[in-house]
Amino acid sequence: DVALIRTGDRLRAEVATDHEGPLEIGILQNDGAYLPLLAPTALPLGAHFSDRAAKVDDHPAPGWLLAGHPDAVKHARETRDLTKVHVIPIRVQ
């Protein structure tokens, strides 16, 4: 899967969990900027929407949508090692 974005789009995450536990979701841009969509929180089983949305400005940037345990997301942000998180690449249209 790839998310194609353009100016004016709004991004919000939906996640379905099959176990309870902490989860964080955010957008990591190529330049290292990070925008959290779902702050680290413990979620019960089921489908959930992020509590925040991101509006794509006049200068959209590619990156990744990251989801996973908050420690794994922090590691991915710091090292760009995306192997321990769920990732959807974000590309500019």
CSV table of C-alpha atoms in Angstrom, one decimal:
chain,number,residue,atom,x,y,z
A,1,ASP,CA,0.0,0.0,0.0
A,2,VAL,CA,1.1,3.6,-0.7
A,3,ALA,CA,-0.7,6.8,0.3
A,4,LEU,CA,-0.7,9.4,-2.5
A,5,ILE,CA,-1.1,13.0,-1.2
A,6,ARG,CA,-1.6,16.4,-2.7
A,7,THR,CA,-2.1,19.9,-1.4
A,8,GLY,CA,-5.3,20.3,0.6
A,9,ASP,CA,-5.6,16.6,1.5
A,10,ARG,CA,-6.4,15.7,5.1
A,11,LEU,CA,-4.8,12.5,6.6
A,12,ARG,CA,-6.3,10.5,9.4
A,13,ALA,CA,-5.4,7.0,10.4
A,14,GLU,CA,-7.7,4.1,11.1
A,15,VAL,CA,-6.3,1.0,12.8
A,16,ALA,CA,-7.8,-2.4,13.7
A,17,THR,CA,-6.1,-4.1,16.7
A,18,ASP,CA,-6.3,-7.8,17.4
A,19,HIS,CA,-4.8,-7.4,20.9
A,20,GLU,CA,-4.8,-4.8,23.7
A,21,GLY,CA,-1.8,-2.6,24.3
A,22,PRO,CA,0.0,0.7,23.7
A,23,LEU,CA,0.0,2.1,20.2
A,24,GLU,CA,1.3,5.2,18.5
A,25,ILE,CA,0.6,6.5,15.0
A,26,GLY,CA,2.3,9.4,13.2
A,27,ILE,CA,3.7,10.7,10.0
A,28,LEU,CA,7.5,10.8,9.6
A,29,GLN,CA,8.6,13.0,6.7
A,30,ASN,CA,11.8,12.5,4.7
A,31,ASP,CA,13.4,15.5,6.4
A,32,GLY,CA,12.8,14.0,9.9
A,33,ALA,CA,9.8,16.1,10.9
A,34,TYR,CA,7.2,14.1,12.8
A,35,LEU,CA,3.5,14.7,13.2
A,36,PRO,CA,1.7,12.5,15.7
A,37,LEU,CA,-1.8,11.4,14.6
A,38,LEU,CA,-2.5,9.2,17.6
A,39,ALA,CA,-0.5,9.9,20.8
A,40,PRO,CA,0.8,6.9,22.6
A,41,THR,CA,-2.2,5.2,24.2
A,42,ALA,CA,-3.5,1.8,25.2
A,43,LEU,CA,-6.2,0.6,22.9
A,44,PRO,CA,-8.7,-2.2,23.4
A,45,LEU,CA,-9.5,-4.7,20.7
A,46,GLY,CA,-11.3,-3.3,17.6
A,47,ALA,CA,-11.2,-0.5,15.1
A,48,HIS,CA,-10.0,3.0,16.1
A,49,PHE,CA,-9.5,6.3,14.4
A,50,SER,CA,-6.6,8.7,15.2
A,51,ASP,CA,-7.6,11.5,17.4
A,52,ARG,CA,-5.8,14.0,15.2
A,53,ALA,CA,-5.7,14.7,11.4
A,54,ALA,CA,-3.0,16.3,9.3
A,55,LYS,CA,-3.8,18.8,6.5
A,56,VAL,CA,-1.3,18.8,3.7
A,57,ASP,CA,0.0,22.3,3.0
A,58,ASP,CA,1.2,23.9,-0.1
A,59,HIS,CA,4.5,22.0,0.0
A,60,PRO,CA,3.6,18.4,0.5
A,61,ALA,CA,6.5,16.1,1.4
A,62,PRO,CA,7.0,12.4,1.0
A,63,GLY,CA,7.5,10.2,4.1
A,64,TRP,CA,5.9,7.3,6.0
A,65,LEU,CA,2.9,6.7,8.1
A,66,LEU,CA,4.2,4.8,11.1
A,67,ALA,CA,2.2,2.6,13.5
A,68,GLY,CA,3.4,0.5,16.4
A,69,HIS,CA,4.4,0.3,20.0
A,70,PRO,CA,5.5,3.7,21.1
A,71,ASP,CA,9.1,2.5,21.8
A,72,ALA,CA,9.3,1.1,18.2
A,73,VAL,CA,7.9,4.3,16.7
A,74,LYS,CA,10.5,6.3,18.7
A,75,HIS,CA,13.3,4.0,17.4
A,76,ALA,CA,12.1,4.3,13.8
A,77,ARG,CA,12.0,8.1,14.1
A,78,GLU,CA,15.5,8.3,15.5
A,79,THR,CA,17.2,5.7,13.3
A,80,ARG,CA,15.0,5.4,10.2
A,81,ASP,CA,14.9,1.6,10.9
A,82,LEU,CA,11.3,0.9,10.0
A,83,THR,CA,11.5,-2.9,10.5
A,84,LYS,CA,9.7,-2.8,13.9
A,85,VAL,CA,6.7,-0.7,12.9
A,86,HIS,CA,3.9,-1.0,10.4
A,87,VAL,CA,4.6,1.4,7.5
A,88,ILE,CA,2.7,2.9,4.7
A,89,PRO,CA,4.8,5.0,2.4
A,90,ILE,CA,3.5,8.5,1.6
A,91,ARG,CA,4.2,9.9,-1.9
A,92,VAL,CA,3.3,13.3,-3.4
A,93,GLN,CA,1.0,13.2,-6.4
